[in-house]
């Protein structure tokens, strides 16, 4: 089961980093919740998160350029699992390109057919990071990398 959860996490991170939004949002249960340090309130469903994402795109031309996952840990809890990692994400907006370093927890729940869906995501700034690294050069490629199990 450990490897199954890692595959689910890898698929979620890859879809995010490659901008495959339908695949990314499909990795979450419809009733998943989201807590991000960059938003003022908890998002109570995947559709709420998708609506916020669509607003970011419309207002700021938001695009994910790349995402790298490191320092990964899976904790199995029966039909649930907690996945934690460090994530470095580069995004492009009308303001330029920005890279953030954050800690993330994703809670997965095994479905009746055996696959794992994310039911909660919590994102916080990594210790020692107060601001993102910004550049004004627009991104031209999308790259995604994930570290294999440690």
PDB file of C-alpha atoms in Angstrom:
ATOM      1  CA  UNK A   1       0.000   0.000   0.000  1.00  0.00           C
ATOM      2  CA  UNK A   2       2.909   2.328   0.723  1.00  0.00           C
ATOM      3  CA  UNK A   3       3.954   2.253  -2.941  1.00  0.00           C
ATOM      4  CA  UNK A   4       0.361   2.804  -4.069  1.00  0.00           C
ATOM      5  CA  UNK A   5       0.150   5.986  -2.020  1.00  0.00           C
ATOM      6  CA  UNK A   6       3.474   7.191  -3.424  1.00  0.00           C
ATOM      7  CA  UNK A   7       2.201   6.551  -6.960  1.00  0.00           C
ATOM      8  CA  UNK A   8      -0.958   8.531  -6.195  1.00  0.00           C
ATOM      9  CA  UNK A   9       1.133  11.384  -4.766  1.00  0.00           C
ATOM     10  CA  UNK A  10       3.511  11.277  -7.749  1.00  0.00           C
ATOM     11  CA  UNK A  11       0.585  11.430 -10.176  1.00  0.00           C
ATOM     12  CA  UNK A  12      -0.938  14.381  -8.311  1.00  0.00           C
ATOM     13  CA  UNK A  13       2.368  16.306  -8.202  1.00  0.00           C
ATOM     14  CA  UNK A  14       3.146  15.540 -11.852  1.00  0.00           C
ATOM     15  CA  UNK A  15      -0.293  16.698 -13.028  1.00  0.00           C
ATOM     16  CA  UNK A  16       0.117  19.902 -10.978  1.00  0.00           C
ATOM     17  CA  UNK A  17       3.626  20.600 -12.271  1.00  0.00           C
ATOM     18  CA  UNK A  18       2.720  19.878 -15.878  1.00  0.00           C
ATOM     19  CA  UNK A  19      -0.437  21.995 -15.800  1.00  0.00           C
ATOM     20  CA  UNK A  20      -2.751  19.042 -16.460  1.00  0.00           C
ATOM     21  CA  UNK A  21      -5.564  20.569 -14.454  1.00  0.00           C
ATOM     22  CA  UNK A  22      -8.251  17.985 -15.157  1.00  0.00           C
ATOM     23  CA  UNK A  23      -5.898  15.220 -13.965  1.00  0.00           C
ATOM     24  CA  UNK A  24      -4.763  17.310 -10.990  1.00  0.00           C
ATOM     25  CA  UNK A  25      -8.258  18.073  -9.722  1.00  0.00           C
ATOM     26  CA  UNK A  26      -9.392  14.481 -10.436  1.00  0.00           C
ATOM     27  CA  UNK A  27      -6.777  13.336  -7.880  1.00  0.00           C
ATOM     28  CA  UNK A  28      -8.981  14.876  -5.146  1.00  0.00           C
ATOM     29  CA  UNK A  29     -12.287  13.632  -3.780  1.00  0.00           C
ATOM     30  CA  UNK A  30     -15.150  16.041  -4.514  1.00  0.00           C
ATOM     31  CA  UNK A  31     -15.482  16.788  -0.777  1.00  0.00           C
ATOM     32  CA  UNK A  32     -11.749  17.334  -0.222  1.00  0.00           C
ATOM     33  CA  UNK A  33     -10.734  20.313   1.904  1.00  0.00           C
ATOM     34  CA  UNK A  34      -7.796  22.660   1.372  1.00  0.00           C
ATOM     35  CA  UNK A  35      -5.876  24.917   3.753  1.00  0.00           C
ATOM     36  CA  UNK A  36      -3.319  27.205   2.129  1.00  0.00           C
ATOM     37  CA  UNK A  37      -1.221  29.823   3.876  1.00  0.00           C
ATOM     38  CA  UNK A  38      -1.884  32.122   0.921  1.00  0.00           C
ATOM     39  CA  UNK A  39      -5.674  32.150   1.333  1.00  0.00           C
ATOM     40  CA  UNK A  40      -7.687  33.578   4.188  1.00  0.00           C
ATOM     41  CA  UNK A  41     -10.130  30.705   4.538  1.00  0.00           C
ATOM     42  CA  UNK A  42     -10.407  26.952   4.237  1.00  0.00           C
ATOM     43  CA  UNK A  43     -11.717  25.734   0.897  1.00  0.00           C
ATOM     44  CA  UNK A  44     -14.492  23.201   1.514  1.00  0.00           C
ATOM     45  CA  UNK A  45     -14.520  21.296  -1.767  1.00  0.00           C
ATOM     46  CA  UNK A  46     -12.511  20.533  -4.857  1.00  0.00           C
ATOM     47  CA  UNK A  47     -14.937  22.642  -6.894  1.00  0.00           C
ATOM     48  CA  UNK A  48     -14.252  25.627  -4.583  1.00  0.00           C
ATOM     49  CA  UNK A  49     -10.516  25.169  -5.175  1.00  0.00           C
ATOM     50  CA  UNK A  50     -11.011  24.848  -8.942  1.00  0.00           C
ATOM     51  CA  UNK A  51     -13.065  28.070  -8.954  1.00  0.00           C
ATOM     52  CA  UNK A  52     -10.290  29.866  -7.055  1.00  0.00           C
ATOM     53  CA  UNK A  53      -7.697  28.485  -9.482  1.00  0.00           C
ATOM     54  CA  UNK A  54      -9.772  29.688 -12.446  1.00  0.00           C
ATOM     55  CA  UNK A  55      -9.942  33.140 -10.841  1.00  0.00           C
ATOM     56  CA  UNK A  56      -6.118  33.192 -10.465  1.00  0.00           C
ATOM     57  CA  UNK A  57      -5.812  32.373 -14.170  1.00  0.00           C
ATOM     58  CA  UNK A  58      -8.365  34.996 -15.233  1.00  0.00           C
ATOM     59  CA  UNK A  59      -7.005  37.773 -13.012  1.00  0.00           C
ATOM     60  CA  UNK A  60      -3.245  37.105 -13.057  1.00  0.00           C
ATOM     61  CA  UNK A  61      -2.603  34.706 -15.964  1.00  0.00           C
ATOM     62  CA  UNK A  62      -1.482  32.185 -13.333  1.00  0.00           C
ATOM     63  CA  UNK A  63       0.451  29.160 -14.668  1.00  0.00           C
ATOM     64  CA  UNK A  64       2.506  26.490 -12.912  1.00  0.00           C
ATOM     65  CA  UNK A  65       5.924  26.182 -14.547  1.00  0.00           C
ATOM     66  CA  UNK A  66       7.434  23.385 -12.456  1.00  0.00           C
ATOM     67  CA  UNK A  67       7.069  21.504  -9.207  1.00  0.00           C
ATOM     68  CA  UNK A  68       9.623  19.365  -7.364  1.00  0.00           C
ATOM     69  CA  UNK A  69       8.790  17.107  -4.419  1.00  0.00           C
ATOM     70  CA  UNK A  70      11.485  16.079  -1.906  1.00  0.00           C
ATOM     71  CA  UNK A  71      11.823  14.766   1.652  1.00  0.00           C
ATOM     72  CA  UNK A  72       8.778  12.544   1.211  1.00  0.00           C
ATOM     73  CA  UNK A  73       7.126  10.489   3.924  1.00  0.00           C
ATOM     74  CA  UNK A  74       4.064   8.217   3.829  1.00  0.00           C
ATOM     75  CA  UNK A  75       2.279   7.189   7.023  1.00  0.00           C
ATOM     76  CA  UNK A  76      -0.305   4.444   6.535  1.00  0.00           C
ATOM     77  CA  UNK A  77      -3.370   4.549   8.780  1.00  0.00           C
ATOM     78  CA  UNK A  78      -5.621   1.719   7.572  1.00  0.00           C
ATOM     79  CA  UNK A  79      -7.613   3.010   4.606  1.00  0.00           C
ATOM     80  CA  UNK A  80      -6.075   6.465   5.033  1.00  0.00           C
ATOM     81  CA  UNK A  81      -2.546   7.714   4.528  1.00  0.00           C
ATOM     82  CA  UNK A  82      -0.725  10.931   5.328  1.00  0.00           C
ATOM     83  CA  UNK A  83       1.814  12.081   2.743  1.00  0.00           C
ATOM     84  CA  UNK A  84       4.194  14.894   3.706  1.00  0.00           C
ATOM     85  CA  UNK A  85       6.918  16.484   1.627  1.00  0.00           C
ATOM     86  CA  UNK A  86       8.780  19.643   0.786  1.00  0.00           C
ATOM     87  CA  UNK A  87       7.682  21.219  -2.451  1.00  0.00           C
ATOM     88  CA  UNK A  88       9.401  23.797  -4.623  1.00  0.00           C
ATOM     89  CA  UNK A  89       7.040  25.361  -7.128  1.00  0.00           C
ATOM     90  CA  UNK A  90       7.711  27.880  -9.853  1.00  0.00           C
ATOM     91  CA  UNK A  91       4.749  29.818 -11.221  1.00  0.00           C
ATOM     92  CA  UNK A  92       4.296  32.499 -13.835  1.00  0.00           C
ATOM     93  CA  UNK A  93       1.862  35.413 -13.511  1.00  0.00           C
ATOM     94  CA  UNK A  94       1.528  38.858 -15.003  1.00  0.00           C
ATOM     95  CA  UNK A  95       3.992  39.953 -12.288  1.00  0.00           C
ATOM     96  CA  UNK A  96       6.696  37.563 -13.565  1.00  0.00           C
ATOM     97  CA  UNK A  97       8.091  34.217 -12.471  1.00  0.00           C
ATOM     98  CA  UNK A  98       8.187  33.237  -8.801  1.00  0.00           C
ATOM     99  CA  UNK A  99       9.553  30.207  -6.937  1.00  0.00           C
ATOM    100  CA  UNK A 100       8.202  29.182  -3.552  1.00  0.00           C
ATOM    101  CA  UNK A 101       9.424  26.596  -1.052  1.00  0.00           C
ATOM    102  CA  UNK A 102       6.690  25.087   1.063  1.00  0.00           C
ATOM    103  CA  UNK A 103       5.762  22.141   3.261  1.00  0.00           C
ATOM    104  CA  UNK A 104       2.731  20.170   2.262  1.00  0.00           C
ATOM    105  CA  UNK A 105       0.565  17.502   3.846  1.00  0.00           C
ATOM    106  CA  UNK A 106      -1.871  15.532   1.709  1.00  0.00           C
ATOM    107  CA  UNK A 107      -4.242  13.049   3.312  1.00  0.00           C
ATOM    108  CA  UNK A 108      -5.300  10.190   1.048  1.00  0.00           C
ATOM    109  CA  UNK A 109      -8.211   7.771   1.456  1.00  0.00           C
ATOM    110  CA  UNK A 110      -8.334   4.381  -0.270  1.00  0.00           C
ATOM    111  CA  UNK A 111     -11.411   4.007  -2.429  1.00  0.00           C
ATOM    112  CA  UNK A 112     -13.523   0.866  -2.743  1.00  0.00           C
ATOM    113  CA  UNK A 113     -11.743  -0.108  -5.970  1.00  0.00           C
ATOM    114  CA  UNK A 114      -8.358   0.238  -4.300  1.00  0.00           C
ATOM    115  CA  UNK A 115      -7.103   3.524  -5.744  1.00  0.00           C
ATOM    116  CA  UNK A 116      -6.215   6.455  -3.500  1.00  0.00           C
ATOM    117  CA  UNK A 117      -7.827   9.913  -3.632  1.00  0.00           C
ATOM    118  CA  UNK A 118      -6.641  12.997  -1.797  1.00  0.00           C
ATOM    119  CA  UNK A 119      -9.190  14.204   0.774  1.00  0.00           C
ATOM    120  CA  UNK A 120      -7.249  17.051   2.397  1.00  0.00           C
ATOM    121  CA  UNK A 121      -4.311  19.262   1.475  1.00  0.00           C
ATOM    122  CA  UNK A 122      -2.488  21.639   3.786  1.00  0.00           C
ATOM    123  CA  UNK A 123       0.262  23.929   2.495  1.00  0.00           C
ATOM    124  CA  UNK A 124       2.522  26.147   4.592  1.00  0.00           C
ATOM    125  CA  UNK A 125       5.672  28.145   3.967  1.00  0.00           C
ATOM    126  CA  UNK A 126       8.834  26.160   4.588  1.00  0.00           C
ATOM    127  CA  UNK A 127      10.809  27.247   7.659  1.00  0.00           C
ATOM    128  CA  UNK A 128      13.174  30.092   6.923  1.00  0.00           C
ATOM    129  CA  UNK A 129      11.267  31.250   3.851  1.00  0.00           C
ATOM    130  CA  UNK A 130       9.487  34.548   4.162  1.00  0.00           C
ATOM    131  CA  UNK A 131       9.185  35.545   0.508  1.00  0.00           C
ATOM    132  CA  UNK A 132       9.364  33.869  -2.844  1.00  0.00           C
ATOM    133  CA  UNK A 133      12.231  34.291  -5.262  1.00  0.00           C
ATOM    134  CA  UNK A 134      10.924  36.327  -8.170  1.00  0.00           C
ATOM    135  CA  UNK A 135      12.365  37.017 -11.604  1.00  0.00           C
ATOM    136  CA  UNK A 136      10.946  38.983 -14.486  1.00  0.00           C
ATOM    137  CA  UNK A 137      11.847  36.495 -17.207  1.00  0.00           C
ATOM    138  CA  UNK A 138       8.780  34.596 -18.380  1.00  0.00           C
ATOM    139  CA  UNK A 139       8.982  30.815 -18.251  1.00  0.00           C
ATOM    140  CA  UNK A 140       9.178  28.950 -21.543  1.00  0.00           C
ATOM    141  CA  UNK A 141       9.064  25.304 -20.519  1.00  0.00           C
ATOM    142  CA  UNK A 142       7.303  23.117 -18.016  1.00  0.00           C
ATOM    143  CA  UNK A 143       9.358  20.646 -16.016  1.00  0.00           C
ATOM    144  CA  UNK A 144       8.304  18.353 -13.239  1.00  0.00           C
ATOM    145  CA  UNK A 145      10.503  16.250 -11.055  1.00  0.00           C
ATOM    146  CA  UNK A 146       9.798  14.137  -8.049  1.00  0.00           C
ATOM    147  CA  UNK A 147      12.333  12.479  -5.830  1.00  0.00           C
ATOM    148  CA  UNK A 148      12.035   8.743  -5.536  1.00  0.00           C
ATOM    149  CA  UNK A 149      11.329   7.186  -2.163  1.00  0.00           C
ATOM    150  CA  UNK A 150      14.099   7.788   0.353  1.00  0.00           C
TER     151      UNK A 150
END
